[in-house]
Amino acid sequence: MIPDVAEPVVRQILAAKTSATGLKPVVLDVGCSYGINAAVHRFPLTFGGLRHRYARREMRAISSETLVRLDRNFYAAWPDVGLARFIGLDVSAPAISYATGVGLLEQGIVADLETETLSTESARIIHSTDVIMSTGCIGYVTEKTFGKILDATEKRPWIISFVLRMFPFDSLAATFAKRGLVTERLTGATFIQRRFRDAEEFESCLATLATLGVDAAGLESEGLFHADLILSRPEADARATPLEDIVTVASGRGRPIGPRYVHIERGEGLQVALEP
Ligand SMILES: C[S@@+](CC[C@H](N)C(=O)[O-])C[C@H]1O[C@@H](n2cnc3c(N)ncnc32)[C@H](O)[C@@H]1O
């Protein structure tokens, strides 16, 4: 559930970034998988809604090629409410092929930069990246991947990281600092990533947190992985708008609570409507 939980915060950070430049930024989603972050950001869709679609037995029965064709139409049928354009990096070729095929990502790179060098073509794709983001990926990827990406970008991008609390961020922060980026961690809020797969994963996470001196009470001890929000960016940007001023976390916002009043922007002005 982390892409869903992260989205409102990603939106706030992208809005802050956009107000600095006035242009739609290019976001590189590292470990983008099938383009889920782009889907929940660009379209009025939630993980629950998507899950309902893809878990249907009729959907599970169709071929990948048919799914790409249907999903290209599905995503094109929603208004794009995104504040950014998305490109992605993942080690999985089928995931990137799907995400670019359905139009969630403008371009995709299949690579494992933990072990491989960045190709000239991939460097060209990420050259004008404004924002790098990742959910559920740090741990699989380290400062090796981020260092190679940063070396290929012409600007000094903002880096939005949702990182499980059991993964230390020191090496990444040091890699970013070498390139003139300062790192802030949002205090007072955590973001639920997912359930534990099994009892072994639960116990191993609690043991790791205990070794790190991180208190799991009321968080991971309740059976869910929690991530921190970490933002890295040029020092002048951080000084101008501190992270605490950009991000407001509204607890309970994603819960299904029945019909509610919303504003609809129409030609004749704002209208009030009841959304089911
Ligand atoms: C847990 S999934 C997270 C996917 C998505 N960001 C989300 O939050 O739902 C981790 C993703 O990282 C990708 N990944 C693992 N190792 C990687 C690497 N070395 N380089 C790029 N992507 C990698 C996997 O293929 C997978 O899509």
PDB file of C-alpha atoms and ligand atoms in Angstrom:
ATOM      1  CA  MET A   1       0.000   0.000   0.000  1.00  0.00           C
ATOM      2  CA  ILE A   2       2.975   2.389   0.087  1.00  0.00           C
ATOM      3  CA  PRO A   3       2.335   4.015  -3.350  1.00  0.00           C
ATOM      4  CA  ASP A   4      -1.197   4.909  -2.178  1.00  0.00           C
ATOM      5  CA  VAL A   5      -0.031   6.193   1.194  1.00  0.00           C
ATOM      6  CA  ALA A   6       2.870   8.115  -0.342  1.00  0.00           C
ATOM      7  CA  GLU A   7       0.894   9.779  -3.127  1.00  0.00           C
ATOM      8  CA  PRO A   8      -0.555  12.795  -1.246  1.00  0.00           C
ATOM      9  CA  VAL A   9       2.911  13.565   0.104  1.00  0.00           C
ATOM     10  CA  VAL A  10       4.558  13.106  -3.299  1.00  0.00           C
ATOM     11  CA  ARG A  11       1.935  15.516  -4.670  1.00  0.00           C
ATOM     12  CA  GLN A  12       2.781  18.134  -2.031  1.00  0.00           C
ATOM     13  CA  ILE A  13       6.505  17.826  -2.712  1.00  0.00           C
ATOM     14  CA  LEU A  14       6.004  18.004  -6.495  1.00  0.00           C
ATOM     15  CA  ALA A  15       3.821  21.097  -6.021  1.00  0.00           C
ATOM     16  CA  ALA A  16       6.624  22.729  -4.014  1.00  0.00           C
ATOM     17  CA  LYS A  17       9.180  21.739  -6.646  1.00  0.00           C
ATOM     18  CA  THR A  18       6.955  23.006  -9.463  1.00  0.00           C
ATOM     19  CA  SER A  19       6.389  26.358  -7.787  1.00  0.00           C
ATOM     20  CA  ALA A  20      10.183  26.797  -7.797  1.00  0.00           C
ATOM     21  CA  THR A  21      10.505  26.163 -11.561  1.00  0.00           C
ATOM     22  CA  GLY A  22       7.002  26.711 -13.004  1.00  0.00           C
ATOM     23  CA  LEU A  23       7.422  23.644 -15.276  1.00  0.00           C
ATOM     24  CA  LYS A  24       6.025  20.087 -15.053  1.00  0.00           C
ATOM     25  CA  PRO A  25       8.994  18.169 -13.594  1.00  0.00           C
ATOM     26  CA  VAL A  26      10.276  14.864 -14.950  1.00  0.00           C
ATOM     27  CA  VAL A  27      10.159  12.217 -12.201  1.00  0.00           C
ATOM     28  CA  LEU A  28      12.413   9.173 -12.384  1.00  0.00           C
ATOM     29  CA  ASP A  29      10.749   6.384 -10.366  1.00  0.00           C
ATOM     30  CA  VAL A  30      13.514   4.014  -9.211  1.00  0.00           C
ATOM     31  CA  GLY A  31      12.232   0.447  -8.766  1.00  0.00           C
ATOM     32  CA  CYS A  32       9.050   1.566 -10.519  1.00  0.00           C
ATOM     33  CA  SER A  33       7.746  -1.954 -11.092  1.00  0.00           C
ATOM     34  CA  TYR A  34       4.618  -1.803 -13.294  1.00  0.00           C
ATOM     35  CA  GLY A  35       4.310   1.974 -12.945  1.00  0.00           C
ATOM     36  CA  ILE A  36       2.106   1.965  -9.857  1.00  0.00           C
ATOM     37  CA  ASN A  37       3.397   5.317  -8.508  1.00  0.00           C
ATOM     38  CA  ALA A  38       2.678   6.982 -11.853  1.00  0.00           C
ATOM     39  CA  ALA A  39      -0.785   5.369 -11.928  1.00  0.00           C
ATOM     40  CA  VAL A  40      -1.904   6.594  -8.504  1.00  0.00           C
ATOM     41  CA  HIS A  41      -0.348  10.028  -9.006  1.00  0.00           C
ATOM     42  CA  ARG A  42      -1.442  10.796 -12.557  1.00  0.00           C
ATOM     43  CA  PHE A  43      -4.972   9.423 -12.358  1.00  0.00           C
ATOM     44  CA  PRO A  44      -7.771   9.520  -9.764  1.00  0.00           C
ATOM     45  CA  LEU A  45      -7.145   5.859  -8.934  1.00  0.00           C
ATOM     46  CA  THR A  46      -6.304   4.118  -5.696  1.00  0.00           C
ATOM     47  CA  PHE A  47      -4.497   0.896  -4.999  1.00  0.00           C
ATOM     48  CA  GLY A  48      -7.805  -0.595  -3.794  1.00  0.00           C
ATOM     49  CA  GLY A  49      -9.515   0.287  -7.068  1.00  0.00           C
ATOM     50  CA  LEU A  50      -6.675  -1.121  -9.144  1.00  0.00           C
ATOM     51  CA  ARG A  51      -6.564  -4.253  -7.025  1.00  0.00           C
ATOM     52  CA  HIS A  52     -10.240  -4.798  -7.668  1.00  0.00           C
ATOM     53  CA  ARG A  53      -9.603  -4.557 -11.436  1.00  0.00           C
ATOM     54  CA  TYR A  54      -6.564  -6.842 -11.602  1.00  0.00           C
ATOM     55  CA  ALA A  55      -7.781  -9.433  -9.093  1.00  0.00           C
ATOM     56  CA  ARG A  56     -10.866 -10.184 -11.186  1.00  0.00           C
ATOM     57  CA  ARG A  57     -10.728 -13.737 -12.565  1.00  0.00           C
ATOM     58  CA  GLU A  58     -11.624 -12.426 -16.025  1.00  0.00           C
ATOM     59  CA  MET A  59      -8.584 -10.148 -15.987  1.00  0.00           C
ATOM     60  CA  ARG A  60      -6.330 -12.893 -14.700  1.00  0.00           C
ATOM     61  CA  ALA A  61      -7.383 -15.115 -17.586  1.00  0.00           C
ATOM     62  CA  ILE A  62      -6.170 -12.780 -20.374  1.00  0.00           C
ATOM     63  CA  SER A  63      -2.697 -12.671 -21.947  1.00  0.00           C
ATOM     64  CA  SER A  64      -0.163  -9.953 -21.109  1.00  0.00           C
ATOM     65  CA  GLU A  65      -0.513  -8.547 -24.636  1.00  0.00           C
ATOM     66  CA  THR A  66      -4.287  -8.240 -24.256  1.00  0.00           C
ATOM     67  CA  LEU A  67      -3.898  -6.656 -20.814  1.00  0.00           C
ATOM     68  CA  VAL A  68      -1.515  -4.025 -22.216  1.00  0.00           C
ATOM     69  CA  ARG A  69      -3.998  -3.208 -24.977  1.00  0.00           C
ATOM     70  CA  LEU A  70      -6.915  -2.912 -22.528  1.00  0.00           C
ATOM     71  CA  ASP A  71      -4.899  -0.945 -19.982  1.00  0.00           C
ATOM     72  CA  ARG A  72      -3.648   1.523 -22.576  1.00  0.00           C
ATOM     73  CA  ASN A  73      -7.315   2.384 -23.130  1.00  0.00           C
ATOM     74  CA  PHE A  74      -8.123   2.210 -19.405  1.00  0.00           C
ATOM     75  CA  TYR A  75      -5.509   4.780 -18.377  1.00  0.00           C
ATOM     76  CA  ALA A  76      -6.193   6.967 -21.418  1.00  0.00           C
ATOM     77  CA  ALA A  77      -9.840   7.092 -20.301  1.00  0.00           C
ATOM     78  CA  TRP A  78      -8.999   8.967 -17.064  1.00  0.00           C
ATOM     79  CA  PRO A  79      -8.136  12.664 -16.793  1.00  0.00           C
ATOM     80  CA  ASP A  80      -4.431  13.140 -16.076  1.00  0.00           C
ATOM     81  CA  VAL A  81      -4.335  15.047 -12.770  1.00  0.00           C
ATOM     82  CA  GLY A  82      -0.599  14.552 -12.306  1.00  0.00           C
ATOM     83  CA  LEU A  83       1.877  17.305 -11.563  1.00  0.00           C
ATOM     84  CA  ALA A  84       4.716  15.536 -13.345  1.00  0.00           C
ATOM     85  CA  ARG A  85       5.837  13.402 -16.251  1.00  0.00           C
ATOM     86  CA  PHE A  86       7.163   9.971 -15.296  1.00  0.00           C
ATOM     87  CA  ILE A  87      10.087   7.841 -16.450  1.00  0.00           C
ATOM     88  CA  GLY A  88      11.164   4.667 -14.648  1.00  0.00           C
ATOM     89  CA  LEU A  89      14.016   2.306 -13.835  1.00  0.00           C
ATOM     90  CA  ASP A  90      13.549  -1.328 -12.864  1.00  0.00           C
ATOM     91  CA  VAL A  91      15.511  -4.539 -13.182  1.00  0.00           C
ATOM     92  CA  SER A  92      12.367  -6.278 -14.458  1.00  0.00           C
ATOM     93  CA  ALA A  93      11.990  -6.137 -18.255  1.00  0.00           C
ATOM     94  CA  PRO A  94       8.311  -7.272 -18.239  1.00  0.00           C
ATOM     95  CA  ALA A  95       7.435  -4.544 -15.714  1.00  0.00           C
ATOM     96  CA  ILE A  96       9.080  -1.776 -17.756  1.00  0.00           C
ATOM     97  CA  SER A  97       7.621  -3.105 -20.981  1.00  0.00           C
ATOM     98  CA  TYR A  98       4.122  -3.010 -19.419  1.00  0.00           C
ATOM     99  CA  ALA A  99       4.533   0.452 -17.834  1.00  0.00           C
ATOM    100  CA  THR A 100       5.746   2.065 -21.070  1.00  0.00           C
ATOM    101  CA  GLY A 101       3.324   0.015 -23.203  1.00  0.00           C
ATOM    102  CA  VAL A 102       0.250   1.276 -21.348  1.00  0.00           C
ATOM    103  CA  GLY A 103       1.574   4.849 -21.241  1.00  0.00           C
ATOM    104  CA  LEU A 104       2.118   5.210 -17.481  1.00  0.00           C
ATOM    105  CA  LEU A 105       5.806   5.932 -18.116  1.00  0.00           C
ATOM    106  CA  GLU A 106       7.082   8.028 -21.008  1.00  0.00           C
ATOM    107  CA  GLN A 107      10.336   6.049 -21.047  1.00  0.00           C
ATOM    108  CA  GLY A 108      11.767   3.143 -19.113  1.00  0.00           C
ATOM    109  CA  ILE A 109      15.162   1.675 -18.359  1.00  0.00           C
ATOM    110  CA  VAL A 110      15.769  -1.997 -17.613  1.00  0.00           C
ATOM    111  CA  ALA A 111      18.989  -2.232 -15.609  1.00  0.00           C
ATOM    112  CA  ASP A 112      20.543  -3.388 -12.360  1.00  0.00           C
ATOM    113  CA  LEU A 113      22.826  -0.470 -11.561  1.00  0.00           C
ATOM    114  CA  GLU A 114      24.047  -2.254  -8.434  1.00  0.00           C
ATOM    115  CA  THR A 115      26.169  -4.403 -10.752  1.00  0.00           C
ATOM    116  CA  GLU A 116      25.966  -2.838 -14.240  1.00  0.00           C
ATOM    117  CA  THR A 117      27.204   0.443 -15.642  1.00  0.00           C
ATOM    118  CA  LEU A 118      24.683   2.923 -17.016  1.00  0.00           C
ATOM    119  CA  SER A 119      24.446   2.638 -20.800  1.00  0.00           C
ATOM    120  CA  THR A 120      24.741   5.734 -22.988  1.00  0.00           C
ATOM    121  CA  GLU A 121      21.094   5.358 -24.019  1.00  0.00           C
ATOM    122  CA  SER A 122      19.932   5.110 -20.374  1.00  0.00           C
ATOM    123  CA  ALA A 123      22.075   8.113 -19.430  1.00  0.00           C
ATOM    124  CA  ARG A 124      20.352  10.072 -22.199  1.00  0.00           C
ATOM    125  CA  ILE A 125      16.900   9.114 -20.831  1.00  0.00           C
ATOM    126  CA  ILE A 126      17.639  10.304 -17.291  1.00  0.00           C
ATOM    127  CA  HIS A 127      19.703  13.352 -18.308  1.00  0.00           C
ATOM    128  CA  SER A 128      16.962  15.919 -17.653  1.00  0.00           C
ATOM    129  CA  THR A 129      15.439  14.321 -14.528  1.00  0.00           C
ATOM    130  CA  ASP A 130      14.131  16.895 -12.030  1.00  0.00           C
ATOM    131  CA  VAL A 131      12.945  14.550  -9.263  1.00  0.00           C
ATOM    132  CA  ILE A 132      13.969  11.015  -8.323  1.00  0.00           C
ATOM    133  CA  MET A 133      11.518   9.028  -6.221  1.00  0.00           C
ATOM    134  CA  SER A 134      11.315   5.516  -4.822  1.00  0.00           C
ATOM    135  CA  THR A 135       8.892   3.472  -2.766  1.00  0.00           C
ATOM    136  CA  GLY A 136       9.723  -0.002  -1.471  1.00  0.00           C
ATOM    137  CA  CYS A 137      12.997  -0.078  -3.351  1.00  0.00           C
ATOM    138  CA  ILE A 138      15.804   1.117  -1.077  1.00  0.00           C
ATOM    139  CA  GLY A 139      17.292  -2.032   0.344  1.00  0.00           C
ATOM    140  CA  TYR A 140      17.272  -3.635  -3.084  1.00  0.00           C
ATOM    141  CA  VAL A 141      19.096  -0.602  -4.438  1.00  0.00           C
ATOM    142  CA  THR A 142      21.809   1.343  -2.642  1.00  0.00           C
ATOM    143  CA  GLU A 143      23.989   4.412  -3.096  1.00  0.00           C
ATOM    144  CA  LYS A 144      25.625   2.569  -6.037  1.00  0.00           C
ATOM    145  CA  THR A 145      22.480   2.919  -8.137  1.00  0.00           C
ATOM    146  CA  PHE A 146      21.720   6.475  -6.976  1.00  0.00           C
ATOM    147  CA  GLY A 147      25.335   7.613  -7.522  1.00  0.00           C
ATOM    148  CA  LYS A 148      25.254   6.440 -11.150  1.00  0.00           C
ATOM    149  CA  ILE A 149      21.903   8.136 -11.720  1.00  0.00           C
ATOM    150  CA  LEU A 150      23.053  11.429 -10.187  1.00  0.00           C
ATOM    151  CA  ASP A 151      26.228  11.410 -12.269  1.00  0.00           C
ATOM    152  CA  ALA A 152      24.065  11.251 -15.406  1.00  0.00           C
ATOM    153  CA  THR A 153      21.652  14.083 -14.510  1.00  0.00           C
ATOM    154  CA  GLU A 154      22.346  17.603 -15.723  1.00  0.00           C
ATOM    155  CA  LYS A 155      20.450  19.275 -12.836  1.00  0.00           C
ATOM    156  CA  ARG A 156      20.678  18.582  -9.130  1.00  0.00           C
ATOM    157  CA  PRO A 157      17.346  16.756  -8.635  1.00  0.00           C
ATOM    158  CA  TRP A 158      15.182  16.493  -5.553  1.00  0.00           C
ATOM    159  CA  ILE A 159      15.122  12.897  -4.241  1.00  0.00           C
ATOM    160  CA  ILE A 160      11.970  11.621  -2.501  1.00  0.00           C
ATOM    161  CA  SER A 161      12.636   8.356  -0.661  1.00  0.00           C
ATOM    162  CA  PHE A 162      10.132   6.231   1.254  1.00  0.00           C
ATOM    163  CA  VAL A 163      12.439   3.930   3.175  1.00  0.00           C
ATOM    164  CA  LEU A 164      11.665   1.140   5.624  1.00  0.00           C
ATOM    165  CA  ARG A 165      12.802   2.167   9.101  1.00  0.00           C
ATOM    166  CA  MET A 166      15.049  -0.889   9.297  1.00  0.00           C
ATOM    167  CA  PHE A 167      17.267   0.378   6.452  1.00  0.00           C
ATOM    168  CA  PRO A 168      19.928   2.911   7.502  1.00  0.00           C
ATOM    169  CA  PHE A 169      20.119   5.880   5.097  1.00  0.00           C
ATOM    170  CA  ASP A 170      23.625   7.115   6.055  1.00  0.00           C
ATOM    171  CA  SER A 171      25.468   5.860   2.951  1.00  0.00           C
ATOM    172  CA  LEU A 172      22.813   7.282   0.640  1.00  0.00           C
ATOM    173  CA  ALA A 173      22.831  10.646   2.467  1.00  0.00           C
ATOM    174  CA  ALA A 174      26.645  10.740   2.204  1.00  0.00           C
ATOM    175  CA  THR A 175      26.487  10.005  -1.543  1.00  0.00           C
ATOM    176  CA  PHE A 176      23.952  12.798  -1.979  1.00  0.00           C
ATOM    177  CA  ALA A 177      25.995  15.226   0.176  1.00  0.00           C
ATOM    178  CA  LYS A 178      29.013  14.690  -2.108  1.00  0.00           C
ATOM    179  CA  ARG A 179      26.825  16.038  -4.905  1.00  0.00           C
ATOM    180  CA  GLY A 180      25.637  19.065  -2.931  1.00  0.00           C
ATOM    181  CA  LEU A 181      22.314  17.668  -1.687  1.00  0.00           C
ATOM    182  CA  VAL A 182      21.171  17.908   1.924  1.00  0.00           C
ATOM    183  CA  THR A 183      18.915  15.258   3.428  1.00  0.00           C
ATOM    184  CA  GLU A 184      15.931  15.802   5.746  1.00  0.00           C
ATOM    185  CA  ARG A 185      13.734  13.146   7.375  1.00  0.00           C
ATOM    186  CA  LEU A 186      10.117  13.974   8.209  1.00  0.00           C
ATOM    187  CA  THR A 187       9.641  13.572  11.937  1.00  0.00           C
ATOM    188  CA  GLY A 188       6.343  12.732  13.605  1.00  0.00           C
ATOM    189  CA  ALA A 189       4.862  10.646  10.771  1.00  0.00           C
ATOM    190  CA  THR A 190       5.501   7.202   9.299  1.00  0.00           C
ATOM    191  CA  PHE A 191       4.021   5.575   6.219  1.00  0.00           C
ATOM    192  CA  ILE A 192       2.687   2.017   6.175  1.00  0.00           C
ATOM    193  CA  GLN A 193       4.302  -0.040   3.428  1.00  0.00           C
ATOM    194  CA  ARG A 194       2.739  -3.475   3.752  1.00  0.00           C
ATOM    195  CA  ARG A 195       1.970  -6.439   6.006  1.00  0.00           C
ATOM    196  CA  PHE A 196       4.691  -8.890   6.947  1.00  0.00           C
ATOM    197  CA  ARG A 197       4.888 -11.855   4.604  1.00  0.00           C
ATOM    198  CA  ASP A 198       5.273 -14.377   7.435  1.00  0.00           C
ATOM    199  CA  ALA A 199       6.239 -14.712  11.096  1.00  0.00           C
ATOM    200  CA  GLU A 200       9.902 -15.036  10.172  1.00  0.00           C
ATOM    201  CA  GLU A 201       9.939 -11.675   8.346  1.00  0.00           C
ATOM    202  CA  PHE A 202       8.096 -10.051  11.279  1.00  0.00           C
ATOM    203  CA  GLU A 203      10.600 -11.334  13.844  1.00  0.00           C
ATOM    204  CA  SER A 204      13.605 -10.543  11.713  1.00  0.00           C
ATOM    205  CA  CYS A 205      12.402  -6.935  11.201  1.00  0.00           C
ATOM    206  CA  LEU A 206      11.836  -6.456  14.946  1.00  0.00           C
ATOM    207  CA  ALA A 207      15.299  -7.874  15.680  1.00  0.00           C
ATOM    208  CA  THR A 208      16.931  -5.531  13.131  1.00  0.00           C
ATOM    209  CA  LEU A 209      15.121  -2.505  14.561  1.00  0.00           C
ATOM    210  CA  ALA A 210      16.167  -3.496  18.104  1.00  0.00           C
ATOM    211  CA  THR A 211      19.812  -3.743  16.969  1.00  0.00           C
ATOM    212  CA  LEU A 212      19.536  -0.263  15.432  1.00  0.00           C
ATOM    213  CA  GLY A 213      17.953   1.096  18.628  1.00  0.00           C
ATOM    214  CA  VAL A 214      14.716   1.979  16.793  1.00  0.00           C
ATOM    215  CA  ASP A 215      11.600   1.561  18.957  1.00  0.00           C
ATOM    216  CA  ALA A 216       9.050  -0.639  17.135  1.00  0.00           C
ATOM    217  CA  ALA A 217       6.317  -0.248  19.779  1.00  0.00           C
ATOM    218  CA  GLY A 218       2.972   0.714  18.245  1.00  0.00           C
ATOM    219  CA  LEU A 219       4.411   0.565  14.720  1.00  0.00           C
ATOM    220  CA  GLU A 220       6.123  -2.567  13.335  1.00  0.00           C
ATOM    221  CA  SER A 221       5.105  -4.424  16.526  1.00  0.00           C
ATOM    222  CA  GLU A 222       1.501  -4.076  15.254  1.00  0.00           C
ATOM    223  CA  GLY A 223       2.303  -6.249  12.247  1.00  0.00           C
ATOM    224  CA  LEU A 224       3.019  -3.675   9.515  1.00  0.00           C
ATOM    225  CA  PHE A 225       6.211  -2.420   7.896  1.00  0.00           C
ATOM    226  CA  HIS A 226       6.585   1.363   8.353  1.00  0.00           C
ATOM    227  CA  ALA A 227       8.605   3.644   6.090  1.00  0.00           C
ATOM    228  CA  ASP A 228      10.069   7.094   6.729  1.00  0.00           C
ATOM    229  CA  LEU A 229       9.862   9.962   4.266  1.00  0.00           C
ATOM    230  CA  ILE A 230      13.293  11.333   3.420  1.00  0.00           C
ATOM    231  CA  LEU A 231      13.852  14.297   1.085  1.00  0.00           C
ATOM    232  CA  SER A 232      17.263  15.186  -0.353  1.00  0.00           C
ATOM    233  CA  ARG A 233      17.767  18.379  -2.378  1.00  0.00           C
ATOM    234  CA  PRO A 234      20.067  21.354  -2.916  1.00  0.00           C
ATOM    235  CA  GLU A 235      20.776  23.217   0.325  1.00  0.00           C
ATOM    236  CA  ALA A 236      19.339  26.527  -0.943  1.00  0.00           C
ATOM    237  CA  ASP A 237      15.997  24.803  -1.716  1.00  0.00           C
ATOM    238  CA  ALA A 238      15.916  23.173   1.732  1.00  0.00           C
ATOM    239  CA  ARG A 239      16.648  26.516   3.386  1.00  0.00           C
ATOM    240  CA  ALA A 240      13.945  28.293   1.373  1.00  0.00           C
ATOM    241  CA  THR A 241      11.164  25.768   2.142  1.00  0.00           C
ATOM    242  CA  PRO A 242      11.807  23.346   5.020  1.00  0.00           C
ATOM    243  CA  LEU A 243      10.284  19.882   4.604  1.00  0.00           C
ATOM    244  CA  GLU A 244       7.923  20.468   7.554  1.00  0.00           C
ATOM    245  CA  ASP A 245       6.433  23.445   5.685  1.00  0.00           C
ATOM    246  CA  ILE A 246       5.812  21.419   2.511  1.00  0.00           C
ATOM    247  CA  VAL A 247       4.262  18.251   3.903  1.00  0.00           C
ATOM    248  CA  THR A 248       1.055  17.878   5.878  1.00  0.00           C
ATOM    249  CA  VAL A 249       0.015  14.336   6.712  1.00  0.00           C
ATOM    250  CA  ALA A 250      -3.747  14.008   7.185  1.00  0.00           C
ATOM    251  CA  SER A 251      -4.376  10.846   9.168  1.00  0.00           C
ATOM    252  CA  GLY A 252      -7.341   8.732   8.028  1.00  0.00           C
ATOM    253  CA  ARG A 253      -7.652  10.496   4.682  1.00  0.00           C
ATOM    254  CA  GLY A 254      -7.603   7.271   2.639  1.00  0.00           C
ATOM    255  CA  ARG A 255     -10.301   5.442   4.586  1.00  0.00           C
ATOM    256  CA  PRO A 256     -13.543   4.533   2.848  1.00  0.00           C
ATOM    257  CA  ILE A 257     -16.058   6.548   4.874  1.00  0.00           C
ATOM    258  CA  GLY A 258     -19.000   6.803   2.493  1.00  0.00           C
ATOM    259  CA  PRO A 259     -20.226   9.700   0.336  1.00  0.00           C
ATOM    260  CA  ARG A 260     -18.566  13.064   0.923  1.00  0.00           C
ATOM    261  CA  TYR A 261     -18.812  16.602  -0.385  1.00  0.00           C
ATOM    262  CA  VAL A 262     -16.215  17.692  -2.942  1.00  0.00           C
ATOM    263  CA  HIS A 263     -15.587  20.700  -5.157  1.00  0.00           C
ATOM    264  CA  ILE A 264     -15.755  20.346  -8.942  1.00  0.00           C
ATOM    265  CA  GLU A 265     -14.010  22.993 -11.038  1.00  0.00           C
ATOM    266  CA  ARG A 266     -16.356  23.888 -13.897  1.00  0.00           C
ATOM    267  CA  GLY A 267     -16.301  26.657 -16.499  1.00  0.00           C
ATOM    268  CA  GLU A 268     -18.855  28.579 -14.440  1.00  0.00           C
ATOM    269  CA  GLY A 269     -16.789  28.199 -11.236  1.00  0.00           C
ATOM    270  CA  LEU A 270     -16.517  25.825  -8.289  1.00  0.00           C
ATOM    271  CA  GLN A 271     -19.504  23.555  -7.687  1.00  0.00           C
ATOM    272  CA  VAL A 272     -20.280  21.376  -4.690  1.00  0.00           C
ATOM    273  CA  ALA A 273     -21.072  17.719  -5.388  1.00  0.00           C
ATOM    274  CA  LEU A 274     -21.593  14.575  -3.351  1.00  0.00           C
ATOM    275  CA  GLU A 275     -19.035  11.937  -4.395  1.00  0.00           C
ATOM    276  CA  PRO A 276     -20.070   8.328  -3.664  1.00  0.00           C
TER     277      PRO A 276
HETATM  278  C1  LIG B   1       8.882  -4.093  -3.515  1.00  0.00           C
HETATM  279  S1  LIG B   1       8.907  -3.637  -5.198  1.00  0.00           S
HETATM  280  C2  LIG B   1       8.317  -1.962  -5.109  1.00  0.00           C
HETATM  281  C3  LIG B   1       7.593  -1.561  -6.338  1.00  0.00           C
HETATM  282  C4  LIG B   1       6.893  -0.197  -6.280  1.00  0.00           C
HETATM  283  N1  LIG B   1       7.853   0.884  -6.224  1.00  0.00           N
HETATM  284  C5  LIG B   1       5.949  -0.154  -5.107  1.00  0.00           C
HETATM  285  O1  LIG B   1       6.186   0.604  -4.170  1.00  0.00           O
HETATM  286  O2  LIG B   1       4.950  -0.881  -5.128  1.00  0.00           O
HETATM  287  C6  LIG B   1      10.637  -3.461  -5.537  1.00  0.00           C
HETATM  288  C7  LIG B   1      10.950  -3.173  -6.990  1.00  0.00           C
HETATM  289  O3  LIG B   1      12.347  -2.949  -7.103  1.00  0.00           O
HETATM  290  C8  LIG B   1      12.830  -3.609  -8.252  1.00  0.00           C
HETATM  291  N2  LIG B   1      14.269  -3.858  -8.090  1.00  0.00           N
HETATM  292  C9  LIG B   1      14.869  -4.791  -7.309  1.00  0.00           C
HETATM  293  N3  LIG B   1      16.210  -4.700  -7.431  1.00  0.00           N
HETATM  294  C10 LIG B   1      16.447  -3.677  -8.305  1.00  0.00           C
HETATM  295  C11 LIG B   1      17.627  -3.104  -8.853  1.00  0.00           C
HETATM  296  N4  LIG B   1      18.844  -3.559  -8.512  1.00  0.00           N
HETATM  297  N5  LIG B   1      17.506  -2.080  -9.721  1.00  0.00           N
HETATM  298  C12 LIG B   1      16.280  -1.620 -10.081  1.00  0.00           C
HETATM  299  N6  LIG B   1      15.135  -2.125  -9.596  1.00  0.00           N
HETATM  300  C13 LIG B   1      15.214  -3.142  -8.725  1.00  0.00           C
HETATM  301  C14 LIG B   1      11.987  -4.868  -8.348  1.00  0.00           C
HETATM  302  O4  LIG B   1      12.006  -5.417  -9.657  1.00  0.00           O
HETATM  303  C15 LIG B   1      10.615  -4.342  -7.927  1.00  0.00           C
HETATM  304  O5  LIG B   1       9.872  -3.860  -9.023  1.00  0.00           O
END
